[in-house]
PDB file of C-alpha atoms in Angstrom:
ATOM      1  CA  UNK A  47     126.801 -93.467 -65.203  1.00  0.00           C
ATOM      2  CA  UNK A  48     129.713 -95.127 -63.418  1.00  0.00           C
ATOM      3  CA  UNK A  49     128.230 -98.577 -64.129  1.00  0.00           C
ATOM      4  CA  UNK A  50     128.240 -97.789 -67.841  1.00  0.00           C
ATOM      5  CA  UNK A  51     131.948 -96.871 -67.667  1.00  0.00           C
ATOM      6  CA  UNK A  52     132.765 -99.998 -65.654  1.00  0.00           C
ATOM      7  CA  UNK A  53     130.748-102.189 -68.015  1.00  0.00           C
ATOM      8  CA  UNK A  54     132.669-100.800 -70.985  1.00  0.00           C
ATOM      9  CA  UNK A  55     135.980-101.191 -69.162  1.00  0.00           C
ATOM     10  CA  UNK A  56     135.200-104.880 -68.598  1.00  0.00           C
ATOM     11  CA  UNK A  57     133.854-105.299 -72.111  1.00  0.00           C
ATOM     12  CA  UNK A  58     136.951-103.786 -73.711  1.00  0.00           C
ATOM     13  CA  UNK A  59     139.210-105.961 -71.541  1.00  0.00           C
ATOM     14  CA  UNK A  60     137.264-109.079 -72.571  1.00  0.00           C
ATOM     15  CA  UNK A  61     137.558-107.897 -76.182  1.00  0.00           C
ATOM     16  CA  UNK A  62     141.350-107.640 -75.814  1.00  0.00           C
ATOM     17  CA  UNK A  63     141.533-111.145 -74.361  1.00  0.00           C
ATOM     18  CA  UNK A  64     139.486-112.500 -77.284  1.00  0.00           C
ATOM     19  CA  UNK A  65     141.810-110.763 -79.746  1.00  0.00           C
ATOM     20  CA  UNK A  66     144.793-112.398 -78.034  1.00  0.00           C
ATOM     21  CA  UNK A  67     143.085-115.799 -78.416  1.00  0.00           C
ATOM     22  CA  UNK A  68     142.408-115.082 -82.114  1.00  0.00           C
ATOM     23  CA  UNK A  69     146.049-114.161 -82.655  1.00  0.00           C
ATOM     24  CA  UNK A  70     147.084-117.530 -81.208  1.00  0.00           C
ATOM     25  CA  UNK A  71     144.991-119.266 -83.894  1.00  0.00           C
ATOM     26  CA  UNK A  72     146.804-117.531 -86.747  1.00  0.00           C
ATOM     27  CA  UNK A  73     149.281-119.620 -88.744  1.00  0.00           C
ATOM     28  CA  UNK A  74     152.980-119.386 -87.965  1.00  0.00           C
ATOM     29  CA  UNK A  75     153.943-117.869 -91.299  1.00  0.00           C
ATOM     30  CA  UNK A  76     154.663-114.350 -92.557  1.00  0.00           C
ATOM     31  CA  UNK A  77     150.960-113.525 -93.110  1.00  0.00           C
ATOM     32  CA  UNK A  78     149.892-114.874 -89.741  1.00  0.00           C
ATOM     33  CA  UNK A  79     152.681-113.137 -87.820  1.00  0.00           C
ATOM     34  CA  UNK A  80     152.158-109.808 -89.594  1.00  0.00           C
ATOM     35  CA  UNK A  81     148.402-109.727 -89.061  1.00  0.00           C
ATOM     36  CA  UNK A  82     148.822-111.150 -85.548  1.00  0.00           C
ATOM     37  CA  UNK A  83     151.183-108.349 -84.542  1.00  0.00           C
ATOM     38  CA  UNK A  84     148.873-105.705 -85.983  1.00  0.00           C
ATOM     39  CA  UNK A  85     145.656-107.043 -84.462  1.00  0.00           C
ATOM     40  CA  UNK A  86     147.253-107.473 -81.021  1.00  0.00           C
ATOM     41  CA  UNK A  87     148.412-103.849 -81.084  1.00  0.00           C
ATOM     42  CA  UNK A  88     145.077-102.389 -82.164  1.00  0.00           C
ATOM     43  CA  UNK A  89     142.809-104.829 -80.305  1.00  0.00           C
ATOM     44  CA  UNK A  90     144.504-104.484 -76.939  1.00  0.00           C
ATOM     45  CA  UNK A  91     144.850-100.711 -77.248  1.00  0.00           C
ATOM     46  CA  UNK A  92     141.050-100.303 -77.375  1.00  0.00           C
ATOM     47  CA  UNK A  93     140.688-101.014 -73.660  1.00  0.00           C
ATOM     48  CA  UNK A  94     143.871 -99.216 -72.661  1.00  0.00           C
ATOM     49  CA  UNK A  95     142.880 -96.074 -74.529  1.00  0.00           C
ATOM     50  CA  UNK A  96     139.303 -96.284 -73.232  1.00  0.00           C
ATOM     51  CA  UNK A  97     140.655 -96.279 -69.672  1.00  0.00           C
ATOM     52  CA  UNK A  98     142.714 -93.240 -70.582  1.00  0.00           C
ATOM     53  CA  UNK A  99     139.627 -91.506 -72.001  1.00  0.00           C
ATOM     54  CA  UNK A 100     137.751 -92.189 -68.754  1.00  0.00           C
ATOM     55  CA  UNK A 101     140.443 -90.209 -66.956  1.00  0.00           C
ATOM     56  CA  UNK A 102     140.418 -87.298 -69.378  1.00  0.00           C
ATOM     57  CA  UNK A 103     141.204 -83.921 -67.815  1.00  0.00           C
ATOM     58  CA  UNK A 104     138.767 -81.970 -69.961  1.00  0.00           C
ATOM     59  CA  UNK A 105     135.969 -82.384 -72.475  1.00  0.00           C
ATOM     60  CA  UNK A 106     138.450 -81.703 -75.294  1.00  0.00           C
ATOM     61  CA  UNK A 107     140.839 -84.301 -73.906  1.00  0.00           C
ATOM     62  CA  UNK A 108     137.992 -86.850 -73.720  1.00  0.00           C
ATOM     63  CA  UNK A 109     136.929 -86.109 -77.300  1.00  0.00           C
ATOM     64  CA  UNK A 110     140.484 -86.598 -78.510  1.00  0.00           C
ATOM     65  CA  UNK A 111     141.014 -89.819 -76.572  1.00  0.00           C
ATOM     66  CA  UNK A 112     137.665 -91.387 -77.421  1.00  0.00           C
ATOM     67  CA  UNK A 113     138.473 -90.657 -81.073  1.00  0.00           C
ATOM     68  CA  UNK A 114     141.629 -92.749 -80.698  1.00  0.00           C
ATOM     69  CA  UNK A 115     139.599 -95.562 -79.126  1.00  0.00           C
ATOM     70  CA  UNK A 116     137.184 -95.484 -82.066  1.00  0.00           C
ATOM     71  CA  UNK A 117     140.069 -95.547 -84.589  1.00  0.00           C
ATOM     72  CA  UNK A 118     141.803 -98.482 -82.879  1.00  0.00           C
ATOM     73  CA  UNK A 119     138.558-100.428 -82.688  1.00  0.00           C
ATOM     74  CA  UNK A 120     137.808 -99.757 -86.348  1.00  0.00           C
ATOM     75  CA  UNK A 121     141.345-100.823 -87.296  1.00  0.00           C
ATOM     76  CA  UNK A 122     140.864-104.062 -85.372  1.00  0.00           C
ATOM     77  CA  UNK A 123     137.720-104.665 -87.409  1.00  0.00           C
ATOM     78  CA  UNK A 124     139.791-104.256 -90.563  1.00  0.00           C
ATOM     79  CA  UNK A 125     142.260-106.932 -89.430  1.00  0.00           C
ATOM     80  CA  UNK A 126     139.419-109.274 -88.473  1.00  0.00           C
ATOM     81  CA  UNK A 127     137.884-108.811 -91.931  1.00  0.00           C
ATOM     82  CA  UNK A 128     141.261-109.590 -93.524  1.00  0.00           C
ATOM     83  CA  UNK A 129     141.549-112.774 -91.458  1.00  0.00           C
ATOM     84  CA  UNK A 130     138.139-113.885 -92.731  1.00  0.00           C
ATOM     85  CA  UNK A 131     138.677-112.866 -96.350  1.00  0.00           C
ATOM     86  CA  UNK A 132     142.117-114.472 -96.561  1.00  0.00           C
ATOM     87  CA  UNK A 133     140.837-117.727 -94.975  1.00  0.00           C
ATOM     88  CA  UNK A 134     143.465-117.639 -92.242  1.00  0.00           C
ATOM     89  CA  UNK A 135     140.907-118.769 -89.621  1.00  0.00           C
ATOM     90  CA  UNK A 136     137.433-120.207 -90.138  1.00  0.00           C
ATOM     91  CA  UNK A 137     134.862-117.444 -90.507  1.00  0.00           C
ATOM     92  CA  UNK A 138     132.640-118.944 -87.781  1.00  0.00           C
ATOM     93  CA  UNK A 139     135.370-118.392 -85.187  1.00  0.00           C
ATOM     94  CA  UNK A 140     135.813-114.730 -86.154  1.00  0.00           C
ATOM     95  CA  UNK A 141     132.232-113.522 -86.700  1.00  0.00           C
ATOM     96  CA  UNK A 142     131.325-113.170 -82.981  1.00  0.00           C
ATOM     97  CA  UNK A 143     134.387-111.036 -82.195  1.00  0.00           C
ATOM     98  CA  UNK A 144     133.883-109.020 -85.396  1.00  0.00           C
ATOM     99  CA  UNK A 145     130.289-108.329 -84.311  1.00  0.00           C
ATOM    100  CA  UNK A 146     131.515-107.203 -80.889  1.00  0.00           C
ATOM    101  CA  UNK A 147     134.143-105.046 -82.580  1.00  0.00           C
ATOM    102  CA  UNK A 148     131.501-103.364 -84.746  1.00  0.00           C
ATOM    103  CA  UNK A 149     129.268-102.756 -81.711  1.00  0.00           C
ATOM    104  CA  UNK A 150     132.141-101.240 -79.736  1.00  0.00           C
ATOM    105  CA  UNK A 151     133.133 -99.037 -82.676  1.00  0.00           C
ATOM    106  CA  UNK A 152     129.547 -97.764 -82.906  1.00  0.00           C
ATOM    107  CA  UNK A 153     129.437 -97.079 -79.141  1.00  0.00           C
ATOM    108  CA  UNK A 154     132.680 -95.093 -79.218  1.00  0.00           C
ATOM    109  CA  UNK A 155     131.652 -93.185 -82.346  1.00  0.00           C
ATOM    110  CA  UNK A 156     128.359 -92.225 -80.691  1.00  0.00           C
ATOM    111  CA  UNK A 157     130.144 -91.284 -77.475  1.00  0.00           C
ATOM    112  CA  UNK A 158     132.516 -88.990 -79.355  1.00  0.00           C
ATOM    113  CA  UNK A 159     129.653 -87.419 -81.281  1.00  0.00           C
ATOM    114  CA  UNK A 160     127.681 -86.790 -78.078  1.00  0.00           C
ATOM    115  CA  UNK A 161     130.728 -85.311 -76.351  1.00  0.00           C
ATOM    116  CA  UNK A 162     131.282 -82.937 -79.290  1.00  0.00           C
ATOM    117  CA  UNK A 163     127.631 -81.851 -79.230  1.00  0.00           C
ATOM    118  CA  UNK A 164     127.739 -81.286 -75.464  1.00  0.00           C
ATOM    119  CA  UNK A 165     130.875 -79.175 -75.791  1.00  0.00           C
ATOM    120  CA  UNK A 166     129.118 -76.537 -77.907  1.00  0.00           C
TER     121      UNK A 166
END
């Protein structure tokens, strides 16, 4: 079980680093800066909030925190989609991180669902 937590901690950190790299590729104009600021906030908070969830004091606390992780990850996916659809960065450079984002969102959604079922 601990390996799974550590794997996700590393995976979410790598995800944050990839988001930072993506933000550096955005154009230096109003659109690029606005989306860059948003995606850095949401993309880097995934790992930070996941670490917080791992240290939850109760099942209810974990459920609440993992819900935040899921929301931040999903929001990051939104910004990645906007980058693609507005042609700010070539689609080929974004697709791998968008796929990872979608996988992470699914993992955190399933984790929250399982935690809620186990609480009953």
